[in-house]
Amino acid sequence: MFLFTFILLTFHHSADASAKFFNLDKAPELGKMASFKASALCDVAKETQHYITHTPQDKFAVHAGKVFDESVTLAKVEKTLEFICQTYREDVRAKRQSRLHDQRFLKDNFDFYRWTPDTATARKIAIKSTNARKTSMLNAIPSDKIFLTKYYTKLLTASDVKTQVYNQALYSLPYDELGLTLTEANNDLTITRNKYTRQDIIAGVLDDKKLAKALIWLTEEALHDVLLQGTGVVDVNGKRRYFNVHRNNGIAYDYAIGKREQARYWYFSEVPSIMGYGETLDSKIAITPQVSFAGNVAELGLGKLFMVSYAQANENISRLGVLSDQGGAFDNNLFQLDLLADSYYGWEDYHQANKHLPDYTKAWLMLLKP
């Protein structure tokens, strides 16, 4: 098991080649369902369906999927998400165990499309990689299992004022950008956001010139971590607060160098919870650990219900999650899903909590039967 988010080189799939990666499976071997809260799965399903319904103009994410045959439609995706919450609510009213944990109920009500990973693209990326660990993991993807990575949001210790220890800020958008649309801002190279590197900001340029509001103050190490993770979860004066990346300085992430050397810098915004995919900050989907996947939204389409299944302690375990987040690691990637694990202070507590999860799992797309 390895926390493994990376930037992929670009390899394009043709429609004919992509279609082979998903095929209807009449007899999926599900095994025992993993422990998860049906209420949490419903929450993510409801949030994702809301985005699909209210943001049809987002052609990047809101579509049936570019890698499926005509049996997979956006209407079926929405009905699947609706059914998740319908089932949850019926079970609560009936005061019974959630049927979303019952493999027989799932088989009776859903069609399963087995995911065969695009190992050819994974091998091409492995050849190009200069990272031995990445090369090994990509080359080891089995022909019948996808690569299951896990990501987490960063738990931070912070201060609401600058101190000797907490001397690096999470900044909101600079003052000269407030009120500008993303297009307007990106077309103006003179604005503050487009001027400075991470190193400039760590050196104090924003603080010295009073160019942006400091949301909270962190240690420098924590700043580098949250810039990498994209979300910060912090308890300040007894209150839990969430911060999510908003806009960056336009400098690409360089996978060949370490986190301290990266010039890319993200400005943040305070948000009500952990947030997943969204075309704008205000439209981002609220997501929940253990039932949310990040993946190739561009090709798979937002809102797909996936099941992953793996061996654990001599039995098969399966779990459900909704494709509700994405990232640069999934560009042209049809061999990987990333499970939102939880919030942790760092690698050690993350690893301790998730070391039982495998690197490779069987996977199915699930759609409500007609």
XYZ file of C-alpha atoms in Angstrom:
370
model
C 0.000 0.000 0.000
C 1.444 3.323 -1.028
C 0.098 6.866 -1.112
C 0.678 7.464 -4.776
C -0.502 10.572 -6.573
C 1.520 11.538 -9.606
C 1.334 13.580 -12.753
C 0.831 11.407 -15.826
C 2.348 11.890 -19.237
C -0.242 12.243 -21.987
C -1.392 9.180 -23.896
C -4.676 9.395 -25.804
C -7.247 6.621 -26.076
C -9.412 6.154 -29.121
C -13.103 5.485 -28.529
C -12.794 1.947 -29.924
C -9.778 1.139 -27.760
C -11.388 2.552 -24.600
C -14.612 0.576 -24.949
C -12.843 -2.690 -24.185
C -12.077 -1.617 -20.608
C -15.683 -2.101 -19.339
C -17.797 -5.171 -20.012
C -21.073 -6.374 -18.486
C -20.363 -9.030 -15.831
C -23.227 -11.440 -15.204
C -21.705 -13.049 -12.121
C -19.587 -10.641 -10.065
C -17.849 -12.133 -7.033
C -18.583 -9.530 -4.382
C -17.791 -11.134 -1.045
C -18.445 -9.411 2.289
C -19.249 -5.706 2.189
C -16.802 -3.436 3.989
C -18.053 -1.347 6.865
C -19.214 2.071 5.708
C -22.024 4.439 6.615
C -24.908 4.220 4.188
C -25.777 7.773 5.234
C -22.333 8.938 4.064
C -22.722 7.169 0.709
C -26.115 8.831 0.307
C -24.646 12.248 1.145
C -21.968 11.958 -1.552
C -24.454 10.536 -4.061
C -26.889 13.395 -3.379
C -24.186 16.075 -3.633
C -22.839 14.613 -6.877
C -26.274 14.243 -8.425
C -27.025 17.869 -7.522
C -23.904 18.948 -9.394
C -24.834 16.873 -12.456
C -28.376 18.260 -12.492
C -27.470 21.897 -11.907
C -24.224 22.170 -13.894
C -25.011 20.620 -17.296
C -22.756 23.193 -18.965
C -19.687 21.476 -17.469
C -19.006 19.238 -20.456
C -15.677 18.134 -18.963
C -17.402 16.175 -16.195
C -21.141 15.952 -16.828
C -21.616 13.242 -19.433
C -22.341 9.527 -19.660
C -18.666 8.673 -20.109
C -16.517 8.441 -23.194
C -15.390 4.862 -22.595
C -18.699 3.016 -22.421
C -21.160 1.664 -24.953
C -24.666 3.071 -25.419
C -26.036 1.066 -22.478
C -24.411 3.571 -20.105
C -26.367 6.835 -20.113
C -26.326 9.943 -17.945
C -29.968 9.303 -17.059
C -29.030 5.864 -15.676
C -26.189 7.412 -13.679
C -28.604 9.885 -12.083
C -31.173 7.160 -11.345
C -28.416 5.092 -9.718
C -27.472 7.971 -7.429
C -31.144 8.580 -6.595
C -31.622 4.890 -5.761
C -28.756 4.934 -3.271
C -30.503 7.585 -1.179
C -33.957 6.084 -1.718
C -32.692 2.758 -0.353
C -30.951 4.395 2.591
C -34.082 6.352 3.583
C -36.379 3.334 3.243
C -34.078 1.293 5.466
C -33.947 4.039 8.110
C -37.748 4.271 8.163
C -37.994 0.480 8.414
C -35.358 0.466 11.187
C -33.337 -2.252 9.454
C -29.750 -2.877 8.429
C -28.901 -1.018 5.252
C -29.501 -3.152 2.166
C -26.528 -1.364 0.582
C -24.448 -3.794 2.658
C -26.306 -6.822 1.269
C -24.590 -8.362 -1.755
C -27.752 -10.203 -2.835
C -29.714 -6.947 -2.865
C -26.955 -5.297 -4.886
C -26.861 -8.111 -7.448
C -30.650 -8.050 -7.786
C -30.824 -4.305 -8.392
C -27.656 -3.341 -10.250
C -25.862 -4.218 -13.457
C -22.121 -4.686 -12.995
C -19.583 -3.688 -15.640
C -16.197 -5.254 -14.922
C -13.283 -2.847 -15.291
C -10.234 -4.246 -17.098
C -7.376 -1.771 -16.546
C -5.492 -0.057 -19.348
C -2.188 -1.716 -18.509
C -0.669 -0.738 -21.868
C -0.782 2.950 -20.952
C 0.438 2.183 -17.439
C 3.484 0.379 -18.908
C 4.241 3.315 -21.222
C 4.202 5.679 -18.258
C 6.419 3.286 -16.280
C 9.032 3.342 -19.049
C 9.120 7.140 -19.003
C 9.264 7.425 -15.224
C 12.501 8.183 -13.385
C 10.925 7.156 -10.066
C 11.752 3.516 -9.301
C 8.802 3.060 -6.931
C 6.347 4.457 -9.464
C 7.794 2.267 -12.218
C 7.483 -0.842 -10.064
C 3.884 -0.109 -9.027
C 2.730 0.603 -12.569
C 4.405 -2.463 -14.031
C 2.803 -4.638 -11.350
C -0.820 -3.752 -12.213
C -2.495 -7.128 -12.936
C -4.522 -7.598 -16.099
C -7.722 -8.107 -14.081
C -7.361 -5.496 -11.314
C -7.139 -1.724 -11.196
C -4.574 0.272 -9.251
C -6.250 1.449 -6.012
C -4.454 4.368 -4.425
C -5.582 6.230 -1.321
C -5.465 9.908 -0.525
C -6.099 11.903 2.593
C -6.704 15.439 3.731
C -4.039 17.001 5.872
C -4.757 17.524 9.575
C -2.939 20.673 10.595
C -1.856 22.360 13.759
C -2.195 26.083 13.241
C -2.622 29.499 14.788
C -4.973 32.324 13.915
C -2.105 34.771 14.409
C 1.509 34.740 13.224
C 4.036 33.368 15.711
C 7.678 32.282 15.595
C 6.579 28.675 15.051
C 3.501 29.314 12.901
C 5.042 31.800 10.502
C 3.638 30.734 7.107
C 0.118 31.613 6.033
C -2.551 30.009 3.958
C -3.564 33.029 1.888
C -6.894 33.769 0.284
C -6.921 35.313 -3.187
C -4.918 38.563 -3.312
C -6.874 41.767 -2.872
C -6.363 42.888 -6.489
C -8.174 39.766 -7.756
C -11.286 39.943 -5.622
C -14.329 40.245 -7.851
C -12.580 39.030 -11.003
C -13.733 35.906 -12.821
C -11.158 33.188 -13.404
C -10.978 34.113 -17.100
C -10.474 37.803 -16.322
C -7.806 37.027 -13.760
C -5.932 34.521 -15.921
C -5.762 37.038 -18.761
C -4.170 39.685 -16.546
C -0.518 38.830 -16.007
C -0.033 41.925 -13.835
C -2.159 40.696 -10.906
C -0.445 39.531 -7.736
C -1.326 35.848 -8.131
C 0.554 35.585 -11.398
C 3.691 37.350 -10.138
C 5.136 35.296 -7.319
C 6.564 31.817 -6.782
C 6.157 29.673 -3.686
C 9.647 30.708 -2.630
C 8.779 34.411 -2.956
C 5.732 33.959 -0.768
C 7.552 31.907 1.861
C 10.153 34.685 1.957
C 7.348 37.055 2.969
C 6.420 39.151 -0.060
C 2.662 38.936 0.497
C 2.944 39.649 4.200
C 5.417 42.497 3.782
C 3.370 44.269 1.102
C -0.048 43.367 2.597
C -1.201 41.889 -0.721
C -3.513 39.145 0.547
C -5.403 38.059 3.650
C -3.861 35.341 5.817
C -6.523 32.743 6.649
C -4.457 30.816 9.228
C -0.768 30.462 10.089
C 1.187 27.187 9.768
C 4.704 25.872 10.065
C 6.632 25.856 6.795
C 6.612 22.048 6.684
C 2.820 21.984 7.091
C 2.468 24.574 4.341
C 4.355 22.381 1.861
C 2.202 19.404 2.832
C -1.133 21.161 2.430
C -0.052 22.663 -0.896
C 0.565 19.091 -2.053
C -2.644 17.612 -0.593
C -4.924 20.473 -1.633
C -7.103 20.412 1.493
C -6.307 21.394 5.056
C -8.328 20.385 8.115
C -7.467 22.301 11.256
C -8.760 22.857 14.777
C -8.285 26.519 15.718
C -9.431 27.655 19.153
C -11.616 24.573 19.522
C -13.338 24.928 16.138
C -12.751 22.588 13.192
C -12.191 24.488 9.948
C -11.623 23.361 6.350
C -9.516 25.002 3.663
C -9.451 24.087 -0.016
C -7.268 25.176 -2.924
C -8.849 27.964 -4.960
C -6.521 29.311 -7.687
C -2.784 28.882 -8.293
C 0.006 31.026 -9.720
C -0.054 29.294 -13.092
C 3.195 27.396 -12.611
C 2.918 23.674 -13.325
C 3.757 21.044 -10.722
C 7.181 19.528 -11.491
C 7.221 15.853 -10.570
C 11.014 15.648 -10.945
C 11.706 17.870 -7.912
C 10.801 17.768 -4.230
C 7.963 19.606 -2.541
C 10.182 22.370 -1.129
C 11.559 23.195 -4.578
C 8.158 23.481 -6.265
C 7.438 26.976 -7.595
C 3.688 26.350 -7.855
C 1.676 28.059 -5.141
C -2.013 27.713 -4.337
C -4.242 30.343 -2.773
C -6.942 28.893 -0.525
C -10.510 29.481 0.513
C -12.320 28.420 3.663
C -15.037 25.865 2.883
C -17.680 24.052 4.973
C -16.253 20.529 4.592
C -13.861 18.401 2.540
C -14.582 19.302 -1.073
C -14.210 17.239 -4.234
C -14.798 18.059 -7.880
C -16.322 21.347 -8.977
C -15.972 23.704 -11.918
C -15.877 26.645 -9.491
C -15.168 26.925 -5.786
C -18.840 27.576 -5.000
C -19.991 24.504 -6.935
C -17.553 21.962 -5.472
C -19.021 18.685 -4.225
C -18.841 17.955 -0.492
C -17.243 14.521 -0.157
C -16.841 12.023 2.675
C -14.022 9.585 3.516
C -14.401 5.879 2.673
C -17.210 6.408 0.120
C -15.609 8.914 -2.299
C -13.325 8.127 -5.226
C -11.144 10.401 -7.297
C -10.516 9.285 -10.851
C -10.601 10.101 -14.540
C -13.692 12.311 -14.570
C -12.961 13.492 -18.109
C -13.358 9.995 -19.607
C -15.513 8.193 -17.034
C -17.927 11.026 -16.304
C -18.805 12.337 -12.864
C -21.071 10.397 -10.507
C -20.270 6.810 -11.435
C -20.906 4.294 -8.649
C -17.951 1.926 -8.345
C -17.393 -1.213 -6.338
C -13.898 -2.446 -5.566
C -13.236 -5.921 -4.190
C -10.131 -7.480 -2.652
C -8.916 -10.316 -0.450
C -8.410 -9.616 3.247
C -7.860 -12.133 6.052
C -8.893 -15.067 3.849
C -12.154 -13.509 2.661
C -13.221 -11.180 -0.125
C -14.151 -7.651 0.912
C -16.057 -5.197 -1.269
C -16.746 -1.494 -0.860
C -18.804 1.140 -2.666
C -17.912 4.700 -3.582
C -18.956 7.498 -5.916
C -16.628 9.132 -8.440
C -16.799 12.650 -7.022
C -13.262 14.022 -7.309
C -10.408 14.163 -9.816
C -6.839 15.388 -10.244
C -3.931 15.698 -12.629
C -2.873 12.122 -11.888
C -5.885 10.815 -13.817
C -5.423 12.488 -17.182
C -5.871 9.699 -19.762
C -5.688 7.185 -16.921
C -8.030 4.190 -17.163
C -6.228 1.982 -14.673
C -6.642 3.754 -11.322
C -9.051 4.976 -8.650
C -8.062 6.966 -5.564
C -10.045 6.338 -2.363
C -10.476 9.245 0.057
C -9.262 7.559 3.239
C -9.712 10.231 5.945
C -7.822 13.120 7.539
C -4.387 12.523 9.083
C -1.449 14.516 10.427
C 0.993 12.672 8.181
C 2.242 9.496 6.574
C 2.691 7.468 9.764
C -0.871 7.736 11.107
C -2.251 7.456 7.574
C -0.253 4.270 6.954
C -1.219 2.731 10.290
C -4.926 3.230 9.562
C -4.842 2.039 5.943
C -2.078 -0.558 5.665
C -4.681 -3.320 5.341
C -5.917 -1.917 2.036
C -4.335 -3.436 -1.081
C -2.699 -1.727 -4.048
C -4.733 -3.624 -6.655
C -8.416 -4.558 -6.630
C -11.139 -5.912 -8.846
C -13.493 -3.102 -9.843
C -16.968 -2.706 -11.337
C -19.062 0.176 -12.558
C -22.589 -0.246 -11.130
C -25.790 1.009 -12.764
C -29.345 0.577 -11.544
C -31.152 -2.082 -13.573
C -34.018 -0.871 -15.794
